[in-house]
Amino acid sequence: MNYFERMKDRFDSLKVKENVIILSIESSCDETSIALVKNGREVLSNVIASQIEIHRRFGGVVPEVASRNHITAISNVYKEALKEAKIDKKDIDAVAVTYGAGLMGALLVGVNFAKALAYSLDIPLIAVSHVYGHISANYISHPDLKPPFVCLMVSGGHTALLRVEDYNKLKLLGTTIDDAVGEAFDKVARVLGLNYPGGPEIDRLAKEGENRYHFTVSNALSHTLNFSFSGIKTEVVNLVHNLTQRGEEINKADIACSFQESVTDELSIKSIKACKGQNLNKLVVAGGVGANSRLKEKLSCLCKENNIEFYSPVLKYCTDNGAMIGSCAYYMMKDGLGLADLDLTAKPNVDL
Ligand code: KG4
Ligand code: ZN
């Protein structure tokens, strides 16, 4: 019997096993992370080797540099994750890995490491979507949280409103028609001369500024749950260029604050609209931009006014990490989904 044939039964038997420990790998962008997660909710370890400092001098992630650094980091991250969890590798029940979406070369490092590990330990390999993983960050942070709920997915690559019907069943309610919101944060930060990644820098600087500019997000989509952020991004870029040309002072804090106010208004108002339209009184935020303090403040306030329960991941699980992949893989396994063969490859884009 070949590896995959052997794994089918073993994967099935995990559904009824009392304690399932999954080793999960995330390498889709600039974080090499490996976690050990028990029963989808308990994080035994979550080791992250961040490359942020390396990419900062380039003003953004350089894919080739990211791949090389994943290769250098991954073995040590693996050893550290086992050590922290006080787990022997023979106690791992399955290996999970992000296969997409993300940078191809970066993903391949994680995928190949996962394949070699699963094969050598003779345990199942589970292929996980990064986007689903971000939602699962909430299951780790909130032990009682269960679907159904509305999810506002806001990362560097995605912006969407989803109806999460069950752990593995999503319905897309709205999405961005151009830039992802994290991308807009990063581009605005760049034109303001702030460090990479721009989101946390804008978050910090906005606290010192005023909403003087009242930037607007396109009205054309107001009757839908779709988003567009390229217009506001261009408005900010043009303003900064015009001020520079005229030799006028650029008040970075005011620009950061005005941009953030407008974007977070749009995200929070549509999130509440989605909950009402779906008749659901639970809202969950997921993805890197979910770390934004002003977004969380507005969502939490609007939810209270509208009798909606609001959930956001603990800060360290907002941005990329292995633990969210392990949680997601557990619920996939419970539904018999995601078992992969050794020909698993990476995908730069994955459908929501
Ligand atoms: O989810 P994530 O780590 O990676 C992707 O899957 O894309 O999200 C990264 C994005 C970046 O655009 C970063 O600037 C943004 O999340 N981000 C923030 C904050 N922290 C991270 N954006 C706004 N405010 C923050 N505090
Ligand atoms: Zn991510």
Coordinates of N, CA and C and ligand atoms in Angstrom, one line a residue, residues 130 134 155 320 324, ligand 2:
H130 N -4.7 29.5 3.7 CA -4.3 30.5 4.7 C -5.5 31.4 5.1
H134 N -6.8 32.2 9.0 CA -7.0 33.4 9.7 C -8.3 33.4 10.5
S155 N -6.8 41.3 5.5 CA -5.4 41.0 5.6 C -4.7 41.8 4.5
D320 N 0.3 36.5 10.7 CA 0.5 35.1 10.3 C 1.2 34.3 11.4
M324 N -2.9 29.1 14.0 CA -4.2 29.2 13.3 C -4.4 28.1 12.2
Ligands
ZN2 ZN -2.1 36.2 6.6

